[in-house]
CSV table of C-alpha atoms and ligand atoms in Angstrom, one decimal:
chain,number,residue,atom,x,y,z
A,1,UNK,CA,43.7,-67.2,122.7
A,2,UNK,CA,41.9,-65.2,125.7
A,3,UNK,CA,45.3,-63.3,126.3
A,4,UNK,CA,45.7,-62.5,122.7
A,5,UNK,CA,42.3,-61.0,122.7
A,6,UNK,CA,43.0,-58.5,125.4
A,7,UNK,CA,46.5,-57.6,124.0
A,8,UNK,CA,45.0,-56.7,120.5
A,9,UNK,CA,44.9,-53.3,120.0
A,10,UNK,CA,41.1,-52.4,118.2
A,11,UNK,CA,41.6,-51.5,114.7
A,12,UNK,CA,39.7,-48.9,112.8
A,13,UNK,CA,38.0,-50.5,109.9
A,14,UNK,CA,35.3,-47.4,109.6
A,15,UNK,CA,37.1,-45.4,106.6
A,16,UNK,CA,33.9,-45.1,104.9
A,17,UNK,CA,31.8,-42.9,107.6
A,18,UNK,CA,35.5,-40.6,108.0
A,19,UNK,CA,39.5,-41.1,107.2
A,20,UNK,CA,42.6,-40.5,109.4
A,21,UNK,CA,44.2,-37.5,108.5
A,22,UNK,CA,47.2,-37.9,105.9
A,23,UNK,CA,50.3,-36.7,108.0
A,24,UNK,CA,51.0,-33.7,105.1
A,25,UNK,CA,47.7,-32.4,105.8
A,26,UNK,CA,48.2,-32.6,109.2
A,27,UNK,CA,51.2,-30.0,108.8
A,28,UNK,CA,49.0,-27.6,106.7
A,29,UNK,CA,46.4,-27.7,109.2
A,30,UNK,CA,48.5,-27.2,111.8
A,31,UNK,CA,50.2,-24.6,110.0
A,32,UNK,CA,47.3,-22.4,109.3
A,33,UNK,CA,45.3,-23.0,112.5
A,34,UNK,CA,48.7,-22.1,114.4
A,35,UNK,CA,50.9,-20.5,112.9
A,36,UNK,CA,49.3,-18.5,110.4
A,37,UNK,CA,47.0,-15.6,110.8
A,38,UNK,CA,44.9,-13.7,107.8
A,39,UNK,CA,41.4,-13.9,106.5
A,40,UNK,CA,41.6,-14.8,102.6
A,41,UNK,CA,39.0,-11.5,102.1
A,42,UNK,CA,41.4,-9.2,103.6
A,43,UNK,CA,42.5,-7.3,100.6
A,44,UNK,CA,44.3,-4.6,102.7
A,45,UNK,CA,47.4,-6.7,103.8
A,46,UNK,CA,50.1,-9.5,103.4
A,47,UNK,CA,48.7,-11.4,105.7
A,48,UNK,CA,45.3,-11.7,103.7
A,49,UNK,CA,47.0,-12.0,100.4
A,50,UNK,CA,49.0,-15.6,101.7
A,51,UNK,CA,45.9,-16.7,103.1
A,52,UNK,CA,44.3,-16.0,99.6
A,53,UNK,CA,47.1,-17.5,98.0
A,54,UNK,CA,46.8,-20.7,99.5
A,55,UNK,CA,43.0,-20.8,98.9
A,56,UNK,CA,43.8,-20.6,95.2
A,57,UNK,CA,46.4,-23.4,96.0
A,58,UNK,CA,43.7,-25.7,97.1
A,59,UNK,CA,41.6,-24.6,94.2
A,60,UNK,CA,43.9,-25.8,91.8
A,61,UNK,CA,45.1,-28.8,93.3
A,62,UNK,CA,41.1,-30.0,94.1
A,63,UNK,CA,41.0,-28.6,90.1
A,64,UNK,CA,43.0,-30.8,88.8
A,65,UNK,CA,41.8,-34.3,89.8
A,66,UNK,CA,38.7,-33.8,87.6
A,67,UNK,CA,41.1,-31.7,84.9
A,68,UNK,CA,38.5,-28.8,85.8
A,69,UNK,CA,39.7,-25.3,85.9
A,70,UNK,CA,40.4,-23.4,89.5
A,71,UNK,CA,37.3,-21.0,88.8
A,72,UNK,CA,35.3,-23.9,88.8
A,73,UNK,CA,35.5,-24.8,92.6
A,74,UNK,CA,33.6,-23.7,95.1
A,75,UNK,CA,34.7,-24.7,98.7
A,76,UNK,CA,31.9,-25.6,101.5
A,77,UNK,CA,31.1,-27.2,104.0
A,78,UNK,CA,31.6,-31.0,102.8
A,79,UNK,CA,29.7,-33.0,100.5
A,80,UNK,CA,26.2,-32.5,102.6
A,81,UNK,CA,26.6,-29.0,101.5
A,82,UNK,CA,27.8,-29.2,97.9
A,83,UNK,CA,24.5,-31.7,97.3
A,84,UNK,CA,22.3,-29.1,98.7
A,85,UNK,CA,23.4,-26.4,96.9
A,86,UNK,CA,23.5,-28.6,93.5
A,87,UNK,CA,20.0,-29.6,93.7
A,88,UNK,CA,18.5,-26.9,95.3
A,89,UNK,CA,20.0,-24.4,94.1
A,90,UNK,CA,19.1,-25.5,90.4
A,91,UNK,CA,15.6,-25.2,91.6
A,92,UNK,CA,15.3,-21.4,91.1
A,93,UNK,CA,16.2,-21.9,87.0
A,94,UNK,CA,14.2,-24.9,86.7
A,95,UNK,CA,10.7,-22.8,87.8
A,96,UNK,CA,11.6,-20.4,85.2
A,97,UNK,CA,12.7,-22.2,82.5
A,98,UNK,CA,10.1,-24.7,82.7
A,99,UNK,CA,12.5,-27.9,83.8
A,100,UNK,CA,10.7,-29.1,86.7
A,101,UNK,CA,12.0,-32.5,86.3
A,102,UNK,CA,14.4,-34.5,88.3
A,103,UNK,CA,16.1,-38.2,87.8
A,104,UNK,CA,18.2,-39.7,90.4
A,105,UNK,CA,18.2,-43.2,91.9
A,106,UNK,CA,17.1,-45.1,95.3
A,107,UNK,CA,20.9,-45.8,96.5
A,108,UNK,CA,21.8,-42.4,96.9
A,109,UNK,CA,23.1,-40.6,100.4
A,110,UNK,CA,20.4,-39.2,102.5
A,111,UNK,CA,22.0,-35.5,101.4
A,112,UNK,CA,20.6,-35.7,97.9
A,113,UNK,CA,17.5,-37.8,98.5
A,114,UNK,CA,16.5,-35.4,101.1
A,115,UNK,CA,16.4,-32.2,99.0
A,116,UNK,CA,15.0,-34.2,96.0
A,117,UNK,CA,12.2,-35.1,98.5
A,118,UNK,CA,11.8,-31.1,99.3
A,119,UNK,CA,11.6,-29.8,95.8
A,120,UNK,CA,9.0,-32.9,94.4
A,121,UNK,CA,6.8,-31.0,97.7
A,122,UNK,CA,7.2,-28.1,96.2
A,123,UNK,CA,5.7,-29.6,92.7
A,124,UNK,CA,8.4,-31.0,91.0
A,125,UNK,CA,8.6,-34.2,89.4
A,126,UNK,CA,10.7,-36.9,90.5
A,127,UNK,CA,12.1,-40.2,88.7
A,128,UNK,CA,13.8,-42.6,91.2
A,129,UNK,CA,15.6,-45.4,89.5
A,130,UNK,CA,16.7,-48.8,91.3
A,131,UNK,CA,19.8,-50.4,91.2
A,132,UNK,CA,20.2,-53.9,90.5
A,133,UNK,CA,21.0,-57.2,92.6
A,134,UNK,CA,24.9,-55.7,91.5
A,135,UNK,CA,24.4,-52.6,93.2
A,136,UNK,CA,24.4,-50.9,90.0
A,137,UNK,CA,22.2,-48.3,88.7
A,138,UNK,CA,21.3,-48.7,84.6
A,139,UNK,CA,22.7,-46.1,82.1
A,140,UNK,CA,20.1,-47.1,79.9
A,141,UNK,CA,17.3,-46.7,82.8
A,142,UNK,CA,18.9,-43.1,83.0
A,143,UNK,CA,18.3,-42.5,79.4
A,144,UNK,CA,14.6,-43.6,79.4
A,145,UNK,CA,13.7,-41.6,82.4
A,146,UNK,CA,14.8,-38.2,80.3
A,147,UNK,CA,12.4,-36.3,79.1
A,148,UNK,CA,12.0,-32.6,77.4
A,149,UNK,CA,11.9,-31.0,80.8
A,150,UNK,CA,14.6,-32.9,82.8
A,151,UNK,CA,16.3,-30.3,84.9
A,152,UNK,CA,19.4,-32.7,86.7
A,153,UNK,CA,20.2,-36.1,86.5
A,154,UNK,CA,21.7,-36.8,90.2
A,155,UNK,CA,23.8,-39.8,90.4
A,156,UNK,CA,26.5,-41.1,92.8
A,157,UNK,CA,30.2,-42.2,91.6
A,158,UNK,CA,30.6,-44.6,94.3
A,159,UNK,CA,28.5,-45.8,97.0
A,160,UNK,CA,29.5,-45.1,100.4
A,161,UNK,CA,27.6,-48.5,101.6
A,162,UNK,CA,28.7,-50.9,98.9
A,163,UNK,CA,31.7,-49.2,97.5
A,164,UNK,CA,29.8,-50.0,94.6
A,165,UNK,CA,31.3,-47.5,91.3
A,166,UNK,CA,28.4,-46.7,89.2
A,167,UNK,CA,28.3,-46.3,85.8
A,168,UNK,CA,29.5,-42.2,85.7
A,169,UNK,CA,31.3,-42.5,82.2
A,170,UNK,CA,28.3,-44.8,80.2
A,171,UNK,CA,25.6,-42.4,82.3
A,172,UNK,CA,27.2,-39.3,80.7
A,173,UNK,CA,27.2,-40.7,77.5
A,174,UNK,CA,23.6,-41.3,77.3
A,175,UNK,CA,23.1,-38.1,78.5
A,176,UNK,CA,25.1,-36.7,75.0
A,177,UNK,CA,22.1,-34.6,73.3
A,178,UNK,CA,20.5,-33.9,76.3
A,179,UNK,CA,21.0,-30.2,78.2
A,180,UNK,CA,19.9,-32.1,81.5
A,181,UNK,CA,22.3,-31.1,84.3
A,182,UNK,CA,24.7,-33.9,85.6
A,183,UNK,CA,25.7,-33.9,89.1
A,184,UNK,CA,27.7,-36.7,90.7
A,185,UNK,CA,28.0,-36.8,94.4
A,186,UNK,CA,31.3,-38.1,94.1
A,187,UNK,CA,32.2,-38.0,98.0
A,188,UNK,CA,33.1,-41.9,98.3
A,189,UNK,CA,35.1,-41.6,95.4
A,190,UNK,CA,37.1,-38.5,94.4
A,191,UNK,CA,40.9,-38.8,94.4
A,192,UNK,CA,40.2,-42.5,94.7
A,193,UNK,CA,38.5,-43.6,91.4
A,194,UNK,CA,40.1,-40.8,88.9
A,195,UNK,CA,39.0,-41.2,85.5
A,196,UNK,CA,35.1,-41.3,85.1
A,197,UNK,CA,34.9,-37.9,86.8
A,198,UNK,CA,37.1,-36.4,84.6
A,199,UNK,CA,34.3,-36.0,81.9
A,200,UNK,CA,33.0,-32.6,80.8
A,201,UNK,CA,29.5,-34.1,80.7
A,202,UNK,CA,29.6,-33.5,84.2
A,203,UNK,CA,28.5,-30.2,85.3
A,204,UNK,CA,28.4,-30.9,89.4
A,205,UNK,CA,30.6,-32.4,91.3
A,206,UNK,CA,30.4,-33.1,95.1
A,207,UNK,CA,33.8,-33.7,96.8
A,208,UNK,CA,34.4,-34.1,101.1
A,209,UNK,CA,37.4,-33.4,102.9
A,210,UNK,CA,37.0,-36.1,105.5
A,211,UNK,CA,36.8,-39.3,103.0
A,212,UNK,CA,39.8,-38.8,101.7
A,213,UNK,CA,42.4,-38.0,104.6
A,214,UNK,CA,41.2,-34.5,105.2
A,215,UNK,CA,39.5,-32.8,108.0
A,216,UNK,CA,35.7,-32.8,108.4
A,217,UNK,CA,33.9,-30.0,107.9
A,218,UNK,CA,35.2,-28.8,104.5
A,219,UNK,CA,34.3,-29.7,101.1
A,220,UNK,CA,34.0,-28.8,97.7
A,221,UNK,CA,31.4,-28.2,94.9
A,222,UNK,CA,32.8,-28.6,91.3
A,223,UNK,CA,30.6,-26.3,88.9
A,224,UNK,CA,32.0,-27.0,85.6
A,225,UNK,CA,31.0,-24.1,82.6
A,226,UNK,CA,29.3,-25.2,79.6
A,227,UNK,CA,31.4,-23.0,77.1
A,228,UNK,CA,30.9,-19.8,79.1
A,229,UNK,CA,28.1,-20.4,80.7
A,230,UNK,CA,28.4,-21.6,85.0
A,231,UNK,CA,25.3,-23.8,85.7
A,232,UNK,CA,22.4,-21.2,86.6
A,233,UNK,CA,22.9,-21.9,90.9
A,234,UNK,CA,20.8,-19.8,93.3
A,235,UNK,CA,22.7,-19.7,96.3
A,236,UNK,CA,21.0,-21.2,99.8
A,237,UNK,CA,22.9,-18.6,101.9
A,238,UNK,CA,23.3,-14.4,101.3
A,239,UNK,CA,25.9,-12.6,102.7
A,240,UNK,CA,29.5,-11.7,101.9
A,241,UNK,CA,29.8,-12.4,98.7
A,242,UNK,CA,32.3,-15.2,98.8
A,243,UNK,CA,32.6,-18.0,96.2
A,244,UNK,CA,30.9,-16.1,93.3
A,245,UNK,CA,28.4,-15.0,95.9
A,246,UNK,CA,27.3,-19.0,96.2
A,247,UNK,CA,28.6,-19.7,99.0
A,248,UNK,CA,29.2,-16.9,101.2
A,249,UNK,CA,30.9,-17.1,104.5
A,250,UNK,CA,34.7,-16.6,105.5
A,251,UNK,CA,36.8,-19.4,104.2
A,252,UNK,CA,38.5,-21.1,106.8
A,253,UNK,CA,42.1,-21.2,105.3
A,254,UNK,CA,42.9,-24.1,107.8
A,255,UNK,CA,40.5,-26.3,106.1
A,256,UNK,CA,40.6,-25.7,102.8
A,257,UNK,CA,44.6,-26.0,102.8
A,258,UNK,CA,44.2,-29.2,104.3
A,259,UNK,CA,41.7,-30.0,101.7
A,260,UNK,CA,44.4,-29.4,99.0
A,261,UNK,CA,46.7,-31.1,100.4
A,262,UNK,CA,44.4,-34.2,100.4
A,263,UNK,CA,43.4,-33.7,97.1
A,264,UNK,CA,47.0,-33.1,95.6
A,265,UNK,CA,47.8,-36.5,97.7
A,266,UNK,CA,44.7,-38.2,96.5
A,267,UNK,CA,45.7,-37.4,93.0
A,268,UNK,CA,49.3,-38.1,93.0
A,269,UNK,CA,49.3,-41.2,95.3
A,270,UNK,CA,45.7,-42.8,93.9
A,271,UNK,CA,47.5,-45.4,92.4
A,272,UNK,CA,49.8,-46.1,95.0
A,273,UNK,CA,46.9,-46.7,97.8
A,274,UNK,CA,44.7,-48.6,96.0
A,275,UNK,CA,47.6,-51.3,95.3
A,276,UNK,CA,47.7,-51.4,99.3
A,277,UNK,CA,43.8,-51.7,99.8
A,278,UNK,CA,44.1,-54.6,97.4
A,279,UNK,CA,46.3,-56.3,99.1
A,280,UNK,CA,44.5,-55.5,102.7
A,281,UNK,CA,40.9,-56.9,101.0
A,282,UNK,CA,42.8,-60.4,100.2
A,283,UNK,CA,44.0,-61.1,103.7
A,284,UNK,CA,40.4,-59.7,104.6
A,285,UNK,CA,38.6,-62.6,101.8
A,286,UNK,CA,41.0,-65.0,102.6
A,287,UNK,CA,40.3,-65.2,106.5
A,288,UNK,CA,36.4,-64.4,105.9
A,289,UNK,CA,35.0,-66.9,102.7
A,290,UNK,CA,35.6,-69.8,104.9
A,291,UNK,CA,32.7,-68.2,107.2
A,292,UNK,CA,30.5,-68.4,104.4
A,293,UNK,CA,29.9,-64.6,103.5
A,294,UNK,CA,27.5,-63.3,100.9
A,295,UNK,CA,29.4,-60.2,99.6
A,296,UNK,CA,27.0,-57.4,98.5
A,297,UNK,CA,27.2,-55.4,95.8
A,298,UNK,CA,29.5,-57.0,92.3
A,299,UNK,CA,33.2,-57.6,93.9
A,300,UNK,CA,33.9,-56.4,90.4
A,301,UNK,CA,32.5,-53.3,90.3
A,302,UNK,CA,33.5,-52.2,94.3
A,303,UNK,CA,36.8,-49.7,95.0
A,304,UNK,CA,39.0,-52.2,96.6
A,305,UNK,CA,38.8,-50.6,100.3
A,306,UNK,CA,35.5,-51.7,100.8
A,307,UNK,CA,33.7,-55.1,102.2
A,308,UNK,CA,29.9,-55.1,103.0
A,309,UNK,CA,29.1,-58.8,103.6
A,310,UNK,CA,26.9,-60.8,105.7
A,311,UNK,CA,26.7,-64.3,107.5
A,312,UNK,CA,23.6,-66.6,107.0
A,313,UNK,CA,21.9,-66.7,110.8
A,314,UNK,CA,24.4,-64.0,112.1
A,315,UNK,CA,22.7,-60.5,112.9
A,316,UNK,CA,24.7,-57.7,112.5
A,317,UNK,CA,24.8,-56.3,116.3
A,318,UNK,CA,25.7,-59.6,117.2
A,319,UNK,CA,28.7,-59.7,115.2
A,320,UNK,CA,29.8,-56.1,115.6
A,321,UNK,CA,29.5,-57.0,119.6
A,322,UNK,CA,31.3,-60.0,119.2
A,323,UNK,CA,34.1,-58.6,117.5
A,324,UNK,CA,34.3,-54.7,119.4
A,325,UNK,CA,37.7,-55.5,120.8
A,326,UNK,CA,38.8,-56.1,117.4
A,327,UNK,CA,37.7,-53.9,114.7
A,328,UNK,CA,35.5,-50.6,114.6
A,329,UNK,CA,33.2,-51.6,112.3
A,330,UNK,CA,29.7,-50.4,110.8
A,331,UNK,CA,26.4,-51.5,109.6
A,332,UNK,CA,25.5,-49.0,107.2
A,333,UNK,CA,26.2,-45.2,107.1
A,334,UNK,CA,27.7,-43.0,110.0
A,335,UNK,CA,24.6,-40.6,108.9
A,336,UNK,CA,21.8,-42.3,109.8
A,337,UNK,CA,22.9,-45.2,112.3
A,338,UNK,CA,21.6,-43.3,115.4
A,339,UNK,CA,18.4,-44.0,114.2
A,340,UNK,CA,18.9,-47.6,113.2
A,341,UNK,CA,16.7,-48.5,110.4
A,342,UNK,CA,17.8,-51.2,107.4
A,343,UNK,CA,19.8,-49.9,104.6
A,344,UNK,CA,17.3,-48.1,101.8
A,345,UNK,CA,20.6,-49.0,99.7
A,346,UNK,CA,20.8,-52.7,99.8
A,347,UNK,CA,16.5,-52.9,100.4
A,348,UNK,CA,17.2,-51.2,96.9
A,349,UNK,CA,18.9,-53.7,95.7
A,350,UNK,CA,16.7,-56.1,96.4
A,351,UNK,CA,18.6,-58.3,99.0
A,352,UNK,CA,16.9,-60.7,101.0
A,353,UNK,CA,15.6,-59.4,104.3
A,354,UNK,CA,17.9,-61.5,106.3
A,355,UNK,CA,21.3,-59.9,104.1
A,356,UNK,CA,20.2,-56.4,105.0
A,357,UNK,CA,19.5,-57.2,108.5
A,358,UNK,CA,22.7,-59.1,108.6
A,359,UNK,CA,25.1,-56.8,106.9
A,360,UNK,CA,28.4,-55.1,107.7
A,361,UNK,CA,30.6,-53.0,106.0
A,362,UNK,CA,34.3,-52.8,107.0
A,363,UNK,CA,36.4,-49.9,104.9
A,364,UNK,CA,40.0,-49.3,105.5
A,365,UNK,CA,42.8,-47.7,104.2
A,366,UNK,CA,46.1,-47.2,102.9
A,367,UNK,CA,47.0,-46.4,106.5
A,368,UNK,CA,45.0,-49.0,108.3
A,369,UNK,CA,47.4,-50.8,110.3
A,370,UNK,CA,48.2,-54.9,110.1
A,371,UNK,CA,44.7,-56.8,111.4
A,372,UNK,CA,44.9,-60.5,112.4
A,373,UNK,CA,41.9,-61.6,109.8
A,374,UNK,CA,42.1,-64.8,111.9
A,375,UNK,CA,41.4,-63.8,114.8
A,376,UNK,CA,38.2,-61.8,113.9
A,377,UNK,CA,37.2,-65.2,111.8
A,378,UNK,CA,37.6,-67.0,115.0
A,379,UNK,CA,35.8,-64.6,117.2
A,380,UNK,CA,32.4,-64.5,114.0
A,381,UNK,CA,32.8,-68.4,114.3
A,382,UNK,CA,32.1,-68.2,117.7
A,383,UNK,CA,28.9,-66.8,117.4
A,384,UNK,CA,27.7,-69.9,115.6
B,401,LIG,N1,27.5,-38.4,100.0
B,401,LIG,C1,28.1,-39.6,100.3
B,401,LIG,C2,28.0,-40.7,99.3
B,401,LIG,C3,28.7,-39.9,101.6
B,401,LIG,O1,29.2,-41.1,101.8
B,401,LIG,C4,28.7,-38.8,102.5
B,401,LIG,C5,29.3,-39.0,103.9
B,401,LIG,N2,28.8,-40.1,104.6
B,401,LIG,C6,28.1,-37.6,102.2
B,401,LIG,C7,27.6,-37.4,100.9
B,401,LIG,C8,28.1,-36.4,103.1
B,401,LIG,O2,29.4,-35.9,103.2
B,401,LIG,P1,29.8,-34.9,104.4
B,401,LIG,O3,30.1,-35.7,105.6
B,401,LIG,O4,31.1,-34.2,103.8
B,401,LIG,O5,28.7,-33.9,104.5
């Protein structure tokens, strides 16, 4: 058993903090970091124009998984980015208009709690709604936290600890009658889960390059028009006057092709990769129950690439030490695990200390290689 142990290769089970690159996008990075030369702005030349043309490429194709129109999509930096400039950037309208209040829940990523926290310092109002023992925020809750003066109503699609999917179509229609803003950090879950984005309810929709087989460092904010009006953003930067003047900056063509090319994948092959996630999560619950896991989060309601489980007695740097030859695995999000602190998502949920101090998630993909789920069983048994 020893010997097997040192001839296992480690297997990256960490898809949730960032993805392998999808060999297509691979080519069109490679292509435009290498062998392509033009800056997208560059009005004066071919070489501009192609680079141009294949920014409106990857507009289209990140376009089309939500069915929202290529004008509609403003590239950035990643999902960080695109949260920033939803909720702050709102913030401008909501002084004038009046709106100074702001509904979002306690399970959300750091990148929209964080600027929530900044404008509620600056006088706004704030409604943070829990999630249940599920993982699950309430459409209902969301509806009786509205009021007359609700600006935005921030919620995730899918959680990046649990892979919990929230309620994103039910939320939208209680929202119906309400001018509210919707935006949906949908980072964990774009060109994964399709359909519940695909509602015009939504106005905002976050989107990163690097969850879904893309490179990091490029993402995308969805700004879906109500009729003919864009939602009223205030840009955070001033500059060129790229991306409707919201999000000035050169585009880096490398990225944002790649970022197409991920999305066009992502939409196309959605189907395809979840079938092989399933089928990766029962080896993974068939090796793992007979250790006595609590899963958290509703197995029901989780995207299939997802596990965040813990082991009655077994803390979760013990385990993660224990099994380091193995797997690459996490105890919460890549974010904020230099500065180890218990998940604010499952103390949300209102799991026993000893399940949040005991948790680890393990996210893979439809290129995650074959694991031996028996051996890592063996190697958590041993801790006992
Ligand atoms: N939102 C969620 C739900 C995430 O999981 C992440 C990445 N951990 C982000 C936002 C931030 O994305 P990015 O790394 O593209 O800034």
């Amino acid at each position: 058993l020893e010997y097997a142990y040192i001839m296992t290769e480690c297997v990256y089970l960490d898809c949730n903090a960032t993805t392998p690159l999808e060999p297509s996008v691979r080519e069109k990075l490679i292509q435009w970091s290498c062998d392509e030369i033009g800056n997208p702005g560059s009005r004066t030349h071919e070489f501009g124009l192609r680079a141009k043309r294949a920014v409106q490429w990857s507009r289209l194709q990140v376009a089309k998984v939500v069915n929202a129109s290529s004008d509609e999509v403003l590239f950035t930096s990643g999902a960080t980015e695109s949260n920033n400039i939803a909720i702050l950037g709102l913030a401008p309208f909501g002084d004038t208009s009046g709106k100074r209040h702001l509904v979002t829940t306690s399970i959300e990523h750091k990148s929209v709690l964080e600027p929530v926290e900044m404008l509620e310092a600056r006088g706004f109002e704030v409604s943070v709604l829990k999630a249940d023992r599920t993982g699950s925020v309430s459409p209902k809750d969301i509806r009786s936290a509205l009021r007359p003066d609700t600006l935005l109503v921030s919620v995730m699609h899918v959680n990046n600890e649990t892979g919990v999917r929230q309620p994103i179509d039910k939320i939208a229609r209680e929202m119906d009658g309400h001018n509210a803003f919707f935006h949906v950090d949908a980072a964990q879950g774009f060109g994964k889960d399709l359909v519940p984005l695909r509602s015009r309810r939504i106005d905002l929709i976050s989107v990163s390059s690097h969850k879904i087989y893309g490179p990091v460092g490029v993402g995308a904010l969805i700004a879906r028009r109500r009729g003919f009006e864009r939602p009223p953003l205030t840009p955070l930067l001033y500059g060129g006057g790229q991306e409707n003047g919201l999000r000035p900056g050169t585009l880096p063509t490398a990225l944002i092709t790649s970022l197409g090319e991920a999305a066009r994948t992502g939409g196309h092959d959605a189907a395809q990769r979840e079938e092989c996630c399933i089928a990766i999560r029962q080896k993974a619950l068939a090796a793992l129950a007979p250790l006595g896991i609590r899963i958290h989060g509703d197995p029901d309601l989780c995207l299939p690439h997802v596990l965040n489980f813990s082991i009655e007695g077994i803390d979760s740097e013990a385990l993660m030490l224990a099994v380091k030859h193995l797997v690459a695995v996490s105890n919460g999000s890549a974010c904020t695990s230099q500065s180890y602190k218990p998940s604010h998502v499952l103390q949300a949920m209102g799991l026993p200390v000893s399940s949040v101090s005991g948790a680890i998630r393990i996210s893979w993909c439809h290129m995650t290689p074959n694991i031996n789920w028996h051996l890592l069983a063996d190697a958590i048994r041993a801790l006992r």
